[in-house]
């Protein structure tokens, strides 16, 4: 790496600017634009998110403080006005940024592909996180009487530890409604929490010749038709069942597998429904256990989305900001892979947050930064197997 380049400028070399330019042309994103292009907008958003800026005003102040560096950071020569930035977020086509985020997810997943679970198909977790919004500002995102928000519905690749797909809805949309948006792949495994007991959609997964594992609700109505004997330690039940409730049995007519597992650490019992009859009961429990990784991603995403701080009032602005955040996350994953860094994604993100305007080769930055005494802020998510 060139020692004369800023850290942020070195980072953006890992972005495919030609691909982004193609998307800008596709949606005519730079029409009537003189200075603050879509590319400048994306980089400014990513700079703010990676450096943990609290608001749009905070970001503008930071950029003004580094006025002499702005061009070399890739943010253009002209000063960025707060109104210009907010207007761009509100009015430019969000599909430019969303499709580029999808492209970055594919790139990161292909680079970080591994076979942790030793299964023939991919393993995904699907879940949502609610991002609160001020209802007086984001009136279109009404959730409850006095609350507003949007949901980021995310399909997360548990092996590469990179998002594979996301879908944005208002917070009032029930989680299970977003299941129909998932691009299912034959032979893959999909892990869901209790909010996704939508048997019509689960049966659709089965018809795709894919497999699901979902945490069962306590009021599930069923009858056992076959039991497995000689259960492993902590497996309470492993049986084949048929649904008996009239409505659910019409949505899922075939047999299911019910696995009940006791988690000693939490002293709790968990019940899982699956159509994966070929897995062992412990494999079923282990796949569900690994869904904590998506919670780790959600924690990072919410910490870096300061949407309530006026980065733009419209749904379009929210979609652009979420897409830019996911792009930034995938960029760090790609950098981590290509540079063969022996640090976690979250260590890399924290180091970058205080180093974007430094002049230092990236490899030296990550090798020399002392991080042993810094507690990783995401550890509290990890202790329980099924949190």
Short mmCIF file of N, CA, C and O in Angstrom, two decimals, residues 108-153:
data_model
loop_
_atom_site.label_atom_id
_atom_site.label_comp_id
_atom_site.label_asym_id
_atom_site.label_seq_id
_atom_site.Cartn_x
_atom_site.Cartn_y
_atom_site.Cartn_z
N UNK A 108 -18.42 -10.57 -0.99
CA UNK A 108 -17.88 -10.96 0.33
C UNK A 108 -18.15 -12.43 0.61
O UNK A 108 -17.27 -13.15 1.13
N UNK A 109 -19.33 -12.91 0.27
CA UNK A 109 -19.68 -14.31 0.53
C UNK A 109 -18.82 -15.25 -0.31
O UNK A 109 -18.37 -16.30 0.17
N UNK A 110 -18.58 -14.89 -1.57
CA UNK A 110 -17.78 -15.76 -2.43
C UNK A 110 -16.33 -15.84 -1.95
O UNK A 110 -15.70 -16.89 -2.05
N UNK A 111 -15.82 -14.75 -1.40
CA UNK A 111 -14.44 -14.73 -0.90
C UNK A 111 -14.32 -15.49 0.41
O UNK A 111 -13.30 -16.15 0.67
N UNK A 112 -15.35 -15.42 1.26
CA UNK A 112 -15.26 -15.98 2.60
C UNK A 112 -15.97 -17.34 2.72
O UNK A 112 -16.24 -17.82 3.82
N UNK A 113 -16.26 -17.96 1.58
CA UNK A 113 -16.99 -19.23 1.59
C UNK A 113 -16.19 -20.31 2.32
O UNK A 113 -15.02 -20.54 2.03
N UNK A 114 -16.84 -20.94 3.29
CA UNK A 114 -16.24 -22.04 4.05
C UNK A 114 -17.31 -23.12 4.23
O UNK A 114 -18.47 -22.93 3.90
N UNK A 115 -16.90 -24.26 4.77
CA UNK A 115 -17.83 -25.37 4.97
C UNK A 115 -17.76 -25.82 6.43
O UNK A 115 -17.33 -26.92 6.75
N UNK A 116 -18.21 -24.93 7.31
CA UNK A 116 -18.11 -25.17 8.74
C UNK A 116 -18.96 -26.36 9.18
O UNK A 116 -18.52 -27.21 9.96
N UNK A 117 -20.19 -26.43 8.70
CA UNK A 117 -21.14 -27.43 9.19
C UNK A 117 -21.05 -28.77 8.46
O UNK A 117 -21.74 -29.72 8.84
N UNK A 118 -20.24 -28.83 7.41
CA UNK A 118 -20.05 -30.07 6.66
C UNK A 118 -21.37 -30.62 6.11
O UNK A 118 -21.64 -31.81 6.13
N UNK A 119 -22.20 -29.71 5.63
CA UNK A 119 -23.46 -30.08 4.99
C UNK A 119 -23.36 -29.74 3.51
O UNK A 119 -22.56 -28.90 3.09
N UNK A 120 -24.17 -30.38 2.69
CA UNK A 120 -24.08 -30.16 1.25
C UNK A 120 -24.60 -28.80 0.83
O UNK A 120 -24.20 -28.27 -0.20
N UNK A 121 -25.50 -28.22 1.61
CA UNK A 121 -26.08 -26.93 1.25
C UNK A 121 -25.59 -25.80 2.12
O UNK A 121 -24.92 -26.01 3.13
N UNK A 122 -25.95 -24.57 1.74
CA UNK A 122 -25.64 -23.38 2.54
C UNK A 122 -26.49 -23.38 3.80
O UNK A 122 -27.56 -24.00 3.85
N UNK A 123 -26.03 -22.65 4.81
CA UNK A 123 -26.77 -22.54 6.07
C UNK A 123 -27.04 -21.07 6.34
O UNK A 123 -26.09 -20.27 6.44
N UNK A 124 -28.31 -20.71 6.47
CA UNK A 124 -28.70 -19.32 6.67
C UNK A 124 -29.53 -19.16 7.94
O UNK A 124 -30.26 -20.08 8.33
N UNK A 125 -29.44 -17.99 8.53
CA UNK A 125 -30.38 -17.58 9.58
C UNK A 125 -31.18 -16.40 9.04
O UNK A 125 -30.62 -15.52 8.38
N UNK A 126 -32.48 -16.39 9.33
CA UNK A 126 -33.32 -15.29 8.88
C UNK A 126 -33.98 -14.67 10.10
O UNK A 126 -34.60 -15.36 10.90
N UNK A 127 -33.83 -13.36 10.23
CA UNK A 127 -34.42 -12.68 11.39
C UNK A 127 -34.53 -11.20 11.05
O UNK A 127 -34.07 -10.74 10.00
N UNK A 128 -35.14 -10.45 11.96
CA UNK A 128 -35.32 -9.01 11.73
C UNK A 128 -34.85 -8.23 12.95
O UNK A 128 -34.79 -8.76 14.06
N UNK A 129 -34.52 -6.98 12.72
CA UNK A 129 -34.24 -6.05 13.81
C UNK A 129 -35.02 -4.78 13.54
O UNK A 129 -35.11 -4.32 12.40
N UNK A 130 -35.58 -4.22 14.59
CA UNK A 130 -36.36 -2.99 14.46
C UNK A 130 -35.47 -1.79 14.74
O UNK A 130 -34.80 -1.73 15.78
N UNK A 131 -35.48 -0.85 13.83
CA UNK A 131 -34.70 0.39 13.97
C UNK A 131 -35.68 1.50 14.32
O UNK A 131 -36.52 1.88 13.49
N UNK A 132 -35.64 2.01 15.56
CA UNK A 132 -36.63 3.01 15.98
C UNK A 132 -36.43 4.34 15.25
O UNK A 132 -35.31 4.76 14.97
N UNK A 133 -37.55 5.00 14.93
CA UNK A 133 -37.53 6.30 14.27
C UNK A 133 -38.47 7.24 15.02
O UNK A 133 -39.46 6.80 15.62
N UNK A 134 -38.15 8.51 14.99
CA UNK A 134 -38.99 9.52 15.62
C UNK A 134 -40.26 9.70 14.78
O UNK A 134 -40.19 10.09 13.61
N UNK A 135 -41.42 9.42 15.36
CA UNK A 135 -42.67 9.42 14.60
C UNK A 135 -43.03 10.80 14.08
O UNK A 135 -43.65 10.93 13.02
N UNK A 136 -42.66 11.86 14.80
CA UNK A 136 -42.98 13.21 14.34
C UNK A 136 -42.20 13.59 13.09
O UNK A 136 -42.60 14.47 12.33
N UNK A 137 -41.07 12.92 12.87
CA UNK A 137 -40.24 13.19 11.68
C UNK A 137 -40.53 12.17 10.58
O UNK A 137 -40.75 12.51 9.43
N UNK A 138 -40.55 10.88 10.97
CA UNK A 138 -40.78 9.79 10.01
C UNK A 138 -42.24 9.32 10.14
O UNK A 138 -42.51 8.21 10.59
N UNK A 139 -43.17 10.17 9.75
CA UNK A 139 -44.59 9.90 9.91
C UNK A 139 -45.05 8.66 9.16
O UNK A 139 -46.01 8.01 9.56
N UNK A 140 -44.37 8.32 8.08
CA UNK A 140 -44.75 7.19 7.24
C UNK A 140 -44.41 5.85 7.89
O UNK A 140 -44.86 4.79 7.42
N UNK A 141 -43.63 5.86 8.98
CA UNK A 141 -43.16 4.62 9.61
C UNK A 141 -43.88 4.35 10.92
O UNK A 141 -43.29 3.83 11.86
N UNK A 142 -45.17 4.69 10.99
CA UNK A 142 -45.92 4.50 12.23
C UNK A 142 -45.95 3.03 12.63
O UNK A 142 -46.27 2.16 11.82
N UNK A 143 -45.60 2.77 13.87
CA UNK A 143 -45.50 1.40 14.39
C UNK A 143 -46.56 1.20 15.46
O UNK A 143 -47.41 0.32 15.39
N UNK A 144 -46.53 2.02 16.48
CA UNK A 144 -47.55 2.03 17.52
C UNK A 144 -48.07 3.46 17.64
O UNK A 144 -47.69 4.33 16.87
N UNK A 145 -48.89 3.71 18.62
CA UNK A 145 -49.54 5.01 18.74
C UNK A 145 -48.53 6.14 18.79
O UNK A 145 -48.72 7.19 18.17
N UNK A 146 -47.45 5.94 19.54
CA UNK A 146 -46.46 6.99 19.72
C UNK A 146 -45.07 6.57 19.28
O UNK A 146 -44.08 7.20 19.67
N UNK A 147 -44.98 5.51 18.48
CA UNK A 147 -43.66 5.02 18.07
C UNK A 147 -43.61 4.82 16.56
O UNK A 147 -44.61 4.49 15.93
N UNK A 148 -42.43 5.01 16.02
CA UNK A 148 -42.19 4.74 14.61
C UNK A 148 -40.96 3.87 14.46
O UNK A 148 -40.14 3.75 15.38
N UNK A 149 -40.83 3.24 13.31
CA UNK A 149 -39.66 2.40 13.09
C UNK A 149 -39.74 1.63 11.78
O UNK A 149 -40.80 1.55 11.16
N UNK A 150 -38.60 1.09 11.38
CA UNK A 150 -38.53 0.19 10.24
C UNK A 150 -37.88 -1.11 10.68
O UNK A 150 -37.19 -1.16 11.70
N UNK A 151 -38.13 -2.15 9.92
CA UNK A 151 -37.50 -3.44 10.17
C UNK A 151 -36.55 -3.78 9.04
O UNK A 151 -36.89 -3.64 7.87
N UNK A 152 -35.37 -4.22 9.43
CA UNK A 152 -34.43 -4.78 8.46
C UNK A 152 -34.54 -6.29 8.57
O UNK A 152 -34.15 -6.88 9.58
N UNK A 153 -35.14 -6.91 7.57
CA UNK A 153 -35.29 -8.37 7.52
C UNK A 153 -34.07 -8.92 6.78
O UNK A 153 -33.86 -8.60 5.61
#
